[in-house]
C-alpha cells in the first residue's frame, strides 16, 4: 500500500477546525499542515488551534509558501474566507505548488459567476499545473443548488424550481449573527440593510447560476429580499439576547427570471431558536415539470457538519478530476468516504503521485 | 453552429418509444434511426412504431450493423432488455462502431456486479474505441441508489441507509404485472416465487453494490424477501382484475450486511391502485449517520417518465465522459437538458466529432 494522501487545512476558525478534526479520523489521509491567517497564531500547537484535547506536535504556520515547500501536500482545503477576491491569492499559491484545492469560500461554489476574470485565471493556471480546484459547501454548493440539479435529471421538462431551507442559527458565533442582524431593532435592521452591514445569506447568485447554467436557462434578472424575523418572546444564545419585538433572524429570499417569468425561487429564513415559536426547520425542493418532483426533510441538514463532510469527501474527487476549475455540478458526487481514501483512487493515480519527486 | 448530435434508439416497446418521442422534442438532437428486435417490425414506419400520430419517413430496422453503417450515430439508447447477458451483444456491436451507449437494462445500472467478465470486456472495448457506456434508469440507477449516494456527501459517518419506494403499478402492462404476481391467489404467488416466474423488482443487487462500493463498504450478505400484497377489495386495470383475497402487488425488500450488521435496507412495495386501500405512495431516504439525513416525497417519482428523461438527459454526459464503462455514481449528474444539447458540449468536442469522417 502506498503512503497516505497528504492534506493541509487553511483556516483555524470554526469550519477549518472542524475539517481538520474530521481529516484526523479518516484512514489513508495525513494532516501534514495547518495554516492560519492571524499572525499571533504563528507557532501555536495545531492541536490547540483546532480544538483538540491533545497536541499534534505541529505548529500553525502563517507562511503558506514555506508550509507548502516543507509539507508537499496533495490537497489543500481552504476555509479562510467567503469572497473569491479574498480567496484567490491563497489558491494561486497552492496551484503554483501543484496542490489540488477544495475551497469552502461561498463565492467559490460557482466561481465563474462570482468573478469571470478570476475564475478564468484560476482555471487556466490549474490546467497548466495539472491540478483541480473545487468550490463546495452545504449552501451554496449542495442543499439549494446541487441537490435540485441532481433531481432534475428525472425531468423531461422543467417550468420552475423552488427551494426552501429554514434553519437554526443558534450554534453560530457573533460574526454570523451580526451579518443577519440578530438582536437589533427593526429600525436598526433596516439601516443595516442600507449600509450593507447586514448581508443575510451569501450565495444566492452562485446557486441560481449553477442551477440555470447546468439545465440551460439564461437568467435575465435576480430579485432579492431580506426581511427581519421579529421575535414575540425572549430568545437567547451564548452570544446574543433577543427581546420581544427585536430581530431573531433574517428571512432572505431570491427570485430568478427568464423572459419575465420566475424560474427559480430560493427561500432561506435563518434565525435563532426557531422552535420557540413553533417554526419547523427543514429543507424542501419542488421541481414543477414533467414529472413534478417534491422532496423534503426535517429538521434541516446541519450546515457546519455538512460543509466539513463535503470538503473532506471531495478529496478523492479532486484527485481524479480533469485539471481545471470545477463546480459541484460537473463532478461525480462526493459520497461519504467510509473506507481508506486510497480505495477511491485508481492505482495508476497513486503510482503517478508517488512516482513524483517527494 | 455545427450539425446536431445523431442518436438511435434500440427498442420499440413502452420505454424505447417514450425515449424516442422525447428525443424528437429536444433541440440539437436528430433521431436518425430506430432498431427493433422483432423481425415482423422490419420496415414499419418508425413514427407508428413509437406511437406518434405522424410518419417519421424512417423504417424500423432489425439489422443493427446495417443501421449503424447507414446512420453513423454519436449515441445509442438501448431499451430492449433487462439482463446484461441479453444486452451485451448489441452493446458490443454499438461500441465496435464507435457509438456511445446509454442502456436502461436494469443489470447495466451496476454492470460489474451483474457480470464481472462481461463488464470488464465492455469496459476495455469501450476504452479502445474511445466511447463510453452508461447504465441508467429510475430504479436501479437513481431513486434507490444514486440519490442516497449523493446525500451521503454531507455525512462524516454513516451507520445505515434505508430507502423506501412505494409505487403504483396501474399504468404497467401484462409483463410487469405477471412478474409481480398480480391477480394470483396467495398460493399461486408462493408457487411463482418457487418456480421463478415471480421475480418482484429487478435491481436490488445492483443498487446495493453501487451504494456500498461508492461509500467503501464490503457487503458480506444480501437477504431478500418477497411478500404478496393481498387486496381486501376489487382492484382493476386494463390488463388485470384482482378480487378480494387475491394478490394486488409484491412487497419486495432487501437487507445488506457488513460484519453481521444491516447497513442497507431497501423496501419496494409495488401494487396496482394502492390509493384504494389508503396506501400513500412515495419515495423516502433515511441515512443514519453524522449527520442523520431524511428526505421524502409523495407521490413517488413516476418510473416511466423518469427513466426516459434520465436516458435522454445523459446524452451530453456520455459524450464528454472518459472512455469506458460507467455507472451513475462516477459521472456528473444528468441534469434536465432544457436547451440545445450542443450548449452542454465543450466546443473542442463538437469540432473533434465533426472533424471525423462522416
CSV table of N, CA and C in Angstrom, one decimal, chain A residues 22 25-26 138 142-143 146-147 149-158 212-218 283 290-299 301-302 305-307 309-310 313 317 320 322 328-339 343-344 348, chain B residues 22 25-26 138 142-143 146-147 149-158 212-218 283 290-299 301-302 305-307 309-310 313 317 320 322 328-339 343-344 348:
chain,number,residue,atom,x,y,z
A,22,UNK,N,-11.9,16.3,11.4
A,22,UNK,CA,-12.5,15.2,10.6
A,22,UNK,C,-11.4,14.5,9.8
A,25,UNK,N,-9.7,11.7,11.5
A,25,UNK,CA,-10.4,10.5,11.7
A,25,UNK,C,-10.4,9.6,10.5
A,26,UNK,N,-9.9,10.1,9.4
A,26,UNK,CA,-10.0,9.4,8.1
A,26,UNK,C,-8.8,8.6,7.8
A,138,UNK,N,-22.2,23.4,2.1
A,138,UNK,CA,-23.6,23.0,2.2
A,138,UNK,C,-24.5,24.0,1.4
A,142,UNK,N,-24.7,22.8,-2.3
A,142,UNK,CA,-25.4,21.5,-2.1
A,142,UNK,C,-26.9,21.6,-2.0
A,143,UNK,N,-27.3,22.1,-0.8
A,143,UNK,CA,-28.8,22.0,-0.5
A,143,UNK,C,-29.7,22.9,-1.3
A,146,UNK,N,-27.1,22.1,-5.9
A,146,UNK,CA,-26.7,20.8,-6.5
A,146,UNK,C,-27.7,19.7,-6.3
A,147,UNK,N,-28.4,19.6,-5.2
A,147,UNK,CA,-29.4,18.6,-5.0
A,147,UNK,C,-30.5,18.7,-5.9
A,149,UNK,N,-30.4,20.2,-8.8
A,149,UNK,CA,-29.8,19.9,-10.2
A,149,UNK,C,-29.9,18.4,-10.4
A,150,UNK,N,-29.4,17.6,-9.4
A,150,UNK,CA,-29.5,16.1,-9.5
A,150,UNK,C,-30.9,15.7,-9.7
A,151,UNK,N,-31.9,16.2,-9.0
A,151,UNK,CA,-33.3,15.8,-9.1
A,151,UNK,C,-33.9,16.1,-10.5
A,152,UNK,N,-33.4,17.2,-11.1
A,152,UNK,CA,-33.9,17.5,-12.4
A,152,UNK,C,-33.6,16.4,-13.5
A,153,UNK,N,-32.6,15.6,-13.1
A,153,UNK,CA,-32.2,14.5,-14.0
A,153,UNK,C,-33.4,13.6,-14.4
A,154,UNK,N,-34.4,13.5,-13.6
A,154,UNK,CA,-35.6,12.7,-13.9
A,154,UNK,C,-36.6,13.4,-14.7
A,155,UNK,N,-36.3,14.7,-15.1
A,155,UNK,CA,-37.4,15.5,-15.7
A,155,UNK,C,-37.1,15.7,-17.2
A,156,UNK,N,-38.2,15.6,-18.0
A,156,UNK,CA,-38.1,15.9,-19.4
A,156,UNK,C,-38.3,17.4,-19.7
A,157,UNK,N,-39.1,18.0,-18.8
A,157,UNK,CA,-39.3,19.5,-18.9
A,157,UNK,C,-39.3,20.0,-17.5
A,158,UNK,N,-38.9,21.3,-17.3
A,158,UNK,CA,-39.0,21.9,-16.0
A,158,UNK,C,-39.5,23.3,-16.2
A,212,UNK,N,-29.1,27.3,-13.2
A,212,UNK,CA,-29.5,27.8,-14.5
A,212,UNK,C,-28.6,27.3,-15.6
A,213,UNK,N,-27.3,27.5,-15.4
A,213,UNK,CA,-26.3,27.1,-16.4
A,213,UNK,C,-26.3,25.6,-16.6
A,214,UNK,N,-26.5,24.8,-15.6
A,214,UNK,CA,-26.5,23.4,-15.7
A,214,UNK,C,-27.7,22.9,-16.5
A,215,UNK,N,-28.9,23.5,-16.3
A,215,UNK,CA,-30.0,23.0,-17.1
A,215,UNK,C,-30.2,23.7,-18.4
A,216,UNK,N,-29.5,24.9,-18.6
A,216,UNK,CA,-29.6,25.6,-19.8
A,216,UNK,C,-30.5,26.8,-19.9
A,217,UNK,N,-30.7,27.4,-18.7
A,217,UNK,CA,-31.5,28.7,-18.7
A,217,UNK,C,-30.6,29.9,-18.7
A,218,UNK,N,-31.0,31.0,-19.4
A,218,UNK,CA,-30.3,32.2,-19.3
A,218,UNK,C,-31.1,33.2,-18.5
A,283,UNK,N,-35.5,21.3,5.0
A,283,UNK,CA,-35.1,21.6,3.6
A,283,UNK,C,-36.2,21.0,2.7
A,290,UNK,N,-42.2,17.9,-15.8
A,290,UNK,CA,-42.7,16.6,-16.3
A,290,UNK,C,-41.6,15.6,-16.0
A,291,UNK,N,-41.7,14.8,-14.9
A,291,UNK,CA,-42.7,14.9,-13.9
A,291,UNK,C,-42.4,16.0,-12.9
A,292,UNK,N,-43.4,16.4,-12.0
A,292,UNK,CA,-43.2,17.3,-10.9
A,292,UNK,C,-42.5,16.4,-9.8
A,293,UNK,N,-41.5,17.0,-9.1
A,293,UNK,CA,-40.8,16.2,-8.1
A,293,UNK,C,-40.8,17.1,-6.8
A,294,UNK,N,-41.1,16.5,-5.7
A,294,UNK,CA,-41.1,17.2,-4.4
A,294,UNK,C,-40.4,16.3,-3.4
A,295,UNK,N,-39.4,16.8,-2.8
A,295,UNK,CA,-38.7,16.1,-1.7
A,295,UNK,C,-38.5,17.1,-0.5
A,296,UNK,N,-38.7,16.6,0.7
A,296,UNK,CA,-38.4,17.5,1.8
A,296,UNK,C,-38.0,16.7,3.0
A,297,UNK,N,-37.4,17.3,4.0
A,297,UNK,CA,-36.9,16.7,5.2
A,297,UNK,C,-36.8,17.7,6.4
A,298,UNK,N,-37.1,17.1,7.6
A,298,UNK,CA,-37.0,17.9,8.8
A,298,UNK,C,-36.2,17.2,9.8
A,299,UNK,N,-35.4,17.8,10.6
A,299,UNK,CA,-35.0,19.3,10.5
A,299,UNK,C,-34.1,19.5,9.3
A,301,UNK,N,-30.6,19.8,7.1
A,301,UNK,CA,-29.3,19.2,7.2
A,301,UNK,C,-28.4,20.2,7.9
A,302,UNK,N,-27.8,19.8,9.0
A,302,UNK,CA,-27.0,20.8,9.7
A,302,UNK,C,-25.8,21.4,8.9
A,305,UNK,N,-21.7,20.7,10.0
A,305,UNK,CA,-21.3,19.3,9.8
A,305,UNK,C,-21.3,18.9,8.3
A,306,UNK,N,-22.3,19.4,7.6
A,306,UNK,CA,-22.4,19.1,6.2
A,306,UNK,C,-21.3,19.7,5.4
A,307,UNK,N,-20.9,20.9,5.7
A,307,UNK,CA,-19.8,21.6,4.9
A,307,UNK,C,-18.5,20.9,5.2
A,309,UNK,N,-18.0,17.8,6.0
A,309,UNK,CA,-18.1,16.5,5.4
A,309,UNK,C,-17.9,16.6,3.9
A,310,UNK,N,-18.6,17.5,3.3
A,310,UNK,CA,-18.4,17.7,1.8
A,310,UNK,C,-17.0,18.0,1.4
A,313,UNK,N,-15.0,14.7,1.9
A,313,UNK,CA,-15.4,13.7,1.0
A,313,UNK,C,-15.0,14.0,-0.5
A,317,UNK,N,-12.3,13.1,-5.2
A,317,UNK,CA,-12.9,13.7,-6.5
A,317,UNK,C,-11.9,14.7,-7.1
A,320,UNK,N,-9.0,12.9,-8.8
A,320,UNK,CA,-9.2,12.2,-10.0
A,320,UNK,C,-9.8,13.0,-11.1
A,322,UNK,N,-10.4,16.0,-13.9
A,322,UNK,CA,-9.7,16.6,-15.0
A,322,UNK,C,-9.1,17.9,-14.5
A,328,UNK,N,-19.6,21.8,-8.2
A,328,UNK,CA,-20.2,20.5,-7.9
A,328,UNK,C,-20.9,19.8,-9.0
A,329,UNK,N,-21.6,20.6,-9.9
A,329,UNK,CA,-22.4,20.1,-10.9
A,329,UNK,C,-21.6,19.4,-12.0
A,330,UNK,N,-20.3,19.6,-12.1
A,330,UNK,CA,-19.6,19.0,-13.2
A,330,UNK,C,-18.7,17.9,-12.7
A,331,UNK,N,-18.9,17.4,-11.4
A,331,UNK,CA,-18.1,16.4,-10.8
A,331,UNK,C,-19.0,15.2,-10.5
A,332,UNK,N,-18.4,14.0,-10.3
A,332,UNK,CA,-19.1,12.9,-9.7
A,332,UNK,C,-19.4,13.3,-8.3
A,333,UNK,N,-20.5,12.7,-7.7
A,333,UNK,CA,-21.0,13.1,-6.4
A,333,UNK,C,-19.9,12.8,-5.3
A,334,UNK,N,-19.7,13.7,-4.3
A,334,UNK,CA,-18.8,13.4,-3.3
A,334,UNK,C,-19.4,12.6,-2.2
A,335,UNK,N,-19.5,11.3,-2.4
A,335,UNK,CA,-20.2,10.4,-1.5
A,335,UNK,C,-19.4,10.3,-0.2
A,336,UNK,N,-20.0,9.9,0.9
A,336,UNK,CA,-19.4,9.7,2.2
A,336,UNK,C,-18.2,8.7,1.9
A,337,UNK,N,-17.1,9.0,2.6
A,337,UNK,CA,-15.9,8.3,2.4
A,337,UNK,C,-15.7,7.4,3.7
A,338,UNK,N,-16.2,6.2,3.6
A,338,UNK,CA,-16.2,5.3,4.8
A,338,UNK,C,-15.2,4.3,4.9
A,339,UNK,N,-14.2,4.4,3.9
A,339,UNK,CA,-13.1,3.4,4.0
A,339,UNK,C,-11.8,4.3,3.6
A,343,UNK,N,-8.8,3.6,-1.4
A,343,UNK,CA,-9.7,2.7,-2.1
A,343,UNK,C,-10.4,3.4,-3.2
A,344,UNK,N,-10.5,4.7,-3.1
A,344,UNK,CA,-11.3,5.5,-4.1
A,344,UNK,C,-10.5,6.1,-5.2
A,348,UNK,N,-3.2,3.7,-10.9
A,348,UNK,CA,-2.2,4.4,-11.6
A,348,UNK,C,-2.0,5.8,-11.1
B,22,UNK,N,-39.4,11.5,-26.8
B,22,UNK,CA,-38.7,12.6,-26.1
B,22,UNK,C,-37.5,13.2,-26.9
B,25,UNK,N,-38.3,15.9,-29.2
B,25,UNK,CA,-38.7,17.2,-28.7
B,25,UNK,C,-37.4,18.0,-28.3
B,26,UNK,N,-36.3,17.4,-28.4
B,26,UNK,CA,-35.0,18.1,-27.9
B,26,UNK,C,-34.3,18.7,-29.0
B,138,UNK,N,-34.6,4.8,-13.6
B,138,UNK,CA,-35.1,5.3,-12.3
B,138,UNK,C,-34.8,4.4,-11.2
B,142,UNK,N,-31.2,5.4,-9.9
B,142,UNK,CA,-31.5,6.7,-9.3
B,142,UNK,C,-32.1,6.7,-8.0
B,143,UNK,N,-33.4,6.3,-7.9
B,143,UNK,CA,-34.2,6.6,-6.7
B,143,UNK,C,-33.7,5.8,-5.5
B,146,UNK,N,-28.5,6.0,-6.4
B,146,UNK,CA,-27.7,7.2,-6.7
B,146,UNK,C,-28.1,8.4,-5.8
B,147,UNK,N,-29.4,8.6,-5.6
B,147,UNK,CA,-29.8,9.8,-4.8
B,147,UNK,C,-29.3,9.6,-3.4
B,149,UNK,N,-26.6,8.0,-2.5
B,149,UNK,CA,-25.2,8.2,-2.6
B,149,UNK,C,-24.9,9.7,-2.5
B,150,UNK,N,-25.6,10.5,-3.4
B,150,UNK,CA,-25.4,11.9,-3.4
B,150,UNK,C,-25.6,12.5,-2.0
B,151,UNK,N,-26.7,12.1,-1.3
B,151,UNK,CA,-27.0,12.6,0.0
B,151,UNK,C,-25.9,12.3,1.1
B,152,UNK,N,-25.3,11.1,0.9
B,152,UNK,CA,-24.2,10.8,1.9
B,152,UNK,C,-23.0,11.7,1.8
B,153,UNK,N,-23.0,12.5,0.7
B,153,UNK,CA,-21.9,13.5,0.6
B,153,UNK,C,-21.8,14.5,1.8
B,154,UNK,N,-22.9,14.7,2.5
B,154,UNK,CA,-22.9,15.6,3.6
B,154,UNK,C,-22.6,14.9,4.9
B,155,UNK,N,-22.2,13.6,4.9
B,155,UNK,CA,-22.0,12.8,6.1
B,155,UNK,C,-20.6,12.5,6.4
B,156,UNK,N,-20.2,12.7,7.6
B,156,UNK,CA,-18.8,12.3,8.0
B,156,UNK,C,-18.8,10.8,8.4
B,157,UNK,N,-19.9,10.3,8.9
B,157,UNK,CA,-20.0,8.9,9.2
B,157,UNK,C,-21.4,8.4,8.8
B,158,UNK,N,-21.5,7.2,8.4
B,158,UNK,CA,-22.8,6.6,8.1
B,158,UNK,C,-22.9,5.2,8.7
B,212,UNK,N,-22.8,0.6,-1.8
B,212,UNK,CA,-21.7,0.0,-0.9
B,212,UNK,C,-20.3,0.3,-1.5
B,213,UNK,N,-20.1,0.1,-2.8
B,213,UNK,CA,-18.8,0.3,-3.4
B,213,UNK,C,-18.5,1.8,-3.4
B,214,UNK,N,-19.5,2.7,-3.6
B,214,UNK,CA,-19.2,4.1,-3.7
B,214,UNK,C,-18.8,4.7,-2.3
B,215,UNK,N,-19.4,4.2,-1.2
B,215,UNK,CA,-19.0,4.7,0.1
B,215,UNK,C,-17.9,3.9,0.7
B,216,UNK,N,-17.6,2.7,0.2
B,216,UNK,CA,-16.5,1.9,0.7
B,216,UNK,C,-16.9,0.8,1.7
B,217,UNK,N,-18.1,0.2,1.5
B,217,UNK,CA,-18.5,-0.9,2.3
B,217,UNK,C,-18.3,-2.2,1.6
B,218,UNK,N,-17.8,-3.3,2.2
B,218,UNK,CA,-17.8,-4.6,1.6
B,218,UNK,C,-18.9,-5.4,2.1
B,283,UNK,N,-41.4,8.2,-2.2
B,283,UNK,CA,-40.0,7.8,-2.1
B,283,UNK,C,-39.5,8.4,-0.8
B,290,UNK,N,-23.7,10.8,10.8
B,290,UNK,CA,-23.3,12.1,11.3
B,290,UNK,C,-23.2,13.1,10.2
B,291,UNK,N,-24.1,13.9,9.9
B,291,UNK,CA,-25.5,14.0,10.5
B,291,UNK,C,-26.4,12.9,9.9
B,292,UNK,N,-27.5,12.7,10.6
B,292,UNK,CA,-28.6,11.9,10.0
B,292,UNK,C,-29.4,12.8,9.0
B,293,UNK,N,-29.7,12.2,7.9
B,293,UNK,CA,-30.4,12.9,6.8
B,293,UNK,C,-31.6,12.1,6.4
B,294,UNK,N,-32.8,12.8,6.4
B,294,UNK,CA,-34.0,12.2,5.9
B,294,UNK,C,-34.7,13.1,4.9
B,295,UNK,N,-35.0,12.5,3.8
B,295,UNK,CA,-35.7,13.2,2.7
B,295,UNK,C,-36.8,12.3,2.2
B,296,UNK,N,-38.0,12.9,2.0
B,296,UNK,CA,-39.1,12.1,1.4
B,296,UNK,C,-40.0,12.9,0.5
B,297,UNK,N,-40.8,12.2,-0.3
B,297,UNK,CA,-41.7,12.9,-1.2
B,297,UNK,C,-42.8,12.0,-1.6
B,298,UNK,N,-44.0,12.6,-1.8
B,298,UNK,CA,-45.2,11.9,-2.2
B,298,UNK,C,-45.8,12.6,-3.4
B,299,UNK,N,-46.4,12.0,-4.4
B,299,UNK,CA,-46.3,10.5,-4.6
B,299,UNK,C,-44.9,10.2,-5.1
B,301,UNK,N,-41.7,9.4,-7.5
B,301,UNK,CA,-41.3,9.9,-8.8
B,301,UNK,C,-41.7,8.8,-9.9
B,302,UNK,N,-42.6,9.2,-10.9
B,302,UNK,CA,-43.1,8.2,-11.8
B,302,UNK,C,-42.0,7.5,-12.6
B,305,UNK,N,-41.6,7.9,-16.9
B,305,UNK,CA,-41.1,9.3,-17.3
B,305,UNK,C,-39.7,9.5,-16.8
B,306,UNK,N,-39.4,9.1,-15.6
B,306,UNK,CA,-38.1,9.4,-15.0
B,306,UNK,C,-37.0,8.6,-15.8
B,307,UNK,N,-37.3,7.3,-16.1
B,307,UNK,CA,-36.3,6.6,-16.9
B,307,UNK,C,-36.0,7.2,-18.3
B,309,UNK,N,-36.4,10.3,-19.2
B,309,UNK,CA,-35.7,11.5,-19.0
B,309,UNK,C,-34.2,11.3,-18.7
B,310,UNK,N,-34.0,10.4,-17.8
B,310,UNK,CA,-32.6,10.1,-17.4
B,310,UNK,C,-31.8,9.6,-18.6
B,313,UNK,N,-31.3,12.8,-20.9
B,313,UNK,CA,-30.5,13.8,-20.2
B,313,UNK,C,-29.0,13.3,-20.1
B,317,UNK,N,-23.6,13.8,-21.1
B,317,UNK,CA,-22.6,13.2,-20.1
B,317,UNK,C,-21.8,12.1,-20.8
B,320,UNK,N,-19.1,13.4,-23.1
B,320,UNK,CA,-18.0,14.1,-22.5
B,320,UNK,C,-17.2,13.2,-21.5
B,322,UNK,N,-15.0,10.2,-19.8
B,322,UNK,CA,-13.8,9.4,-20.1
B,322,UNK,C,-14.2,8.1,-20.8
B,328,UNK,N,-23.8,5.5,-12.8
B,328,UNK,CA,-24.3,6.9,-12.4
B,328,UNK,C,-23.3,7.5,-11.4
B,329,UNK,N,-22.8,6.7,-10.4
B,329,UNK,CA,-22.1,7.3,-9.3
B,329,UNK,C,-20.7,7.9,-9.7
B,330,UNK,N,-20.2,7.5,-10.9
B,330,UNK,CA,-18.9,8.1,-11.3
B,330,UNK,C,-19.0,9.1,-12.4
B,331,UNK,N,-20.2,9.6,-12.6
B,331,UNK,CA,-20.5,10.7,-13.6
B,331,UNK,C,-21.0,11.9,-12.9
B,332,UNK,N,-20.8,13.1,-13.7
B,332,UNK,CA,-21.5,14.3,-13.3
B,332,UNK,C,-23.0,14.0,-13.4
B,333,UNK,N,-23.9,14.7,-12.6
B,333,UNK,CA,-25.3,14.4,-12.6
B,333,UNK,C,-25.9,14.7,-13.9
B,334,UNK,N,-26.9,13.8,-14.4
B,334,UNK,CA,-27.6,14.1,-15.7
B,334,UNK,C,-28.7,15.0,-15.5
B,335,UNK,N,-28.4,16.3,-15.4
B,335,UNK,CA,-29.4,17.3,-15.1
B,335,UNK,C,-30.4,17.4,-16.3
B,336,UNK,N,-31.6,18.0,-16.1
B,336,UNK,CA,-32.5,18.2,-17.1
B,336,UNK,C,-31.8,19.0,-18.2
B,337,UNK,N,-32.1,18.7,-19.5
B,337,UNK,CA,-31.5,19.3,-20.6
B,337,UNK,C,-32.5,20.2,-21.2
B,338,UNK,N,-32.6,21.5,-20.8
B,338,UNK,CA,-33.7,22.4,-21.2
B,338,UNK,C,-33.2,23.4,-22.3
B,339,UNK,N,-32.1,23.1,-22.9
B,339,UNK,CA,-31.6,24.0,-24.1
B,339,UNK,C,-31.0,23.0,-25.1
B,343,UNK,N,-25.2,23.1,-26.3
B,343,UNK,CA,-24.8,24.0,-25.3
B,343,UNK,C,-24.0,23.3,-24.2
B,344,UNK,N,-24.3,22.0,-24.0
B,344,UNK,CA,-23.7,21.3,-22.9
B,344,UNK,C,-22.4,20.5,-23.3
B,348,UNK,N,-14.5,22.0,-28.3
B,348,UNK,CA,-13.5,21.2,-28.9
B,348,UNK,C,-14.1,19.8,-29.2
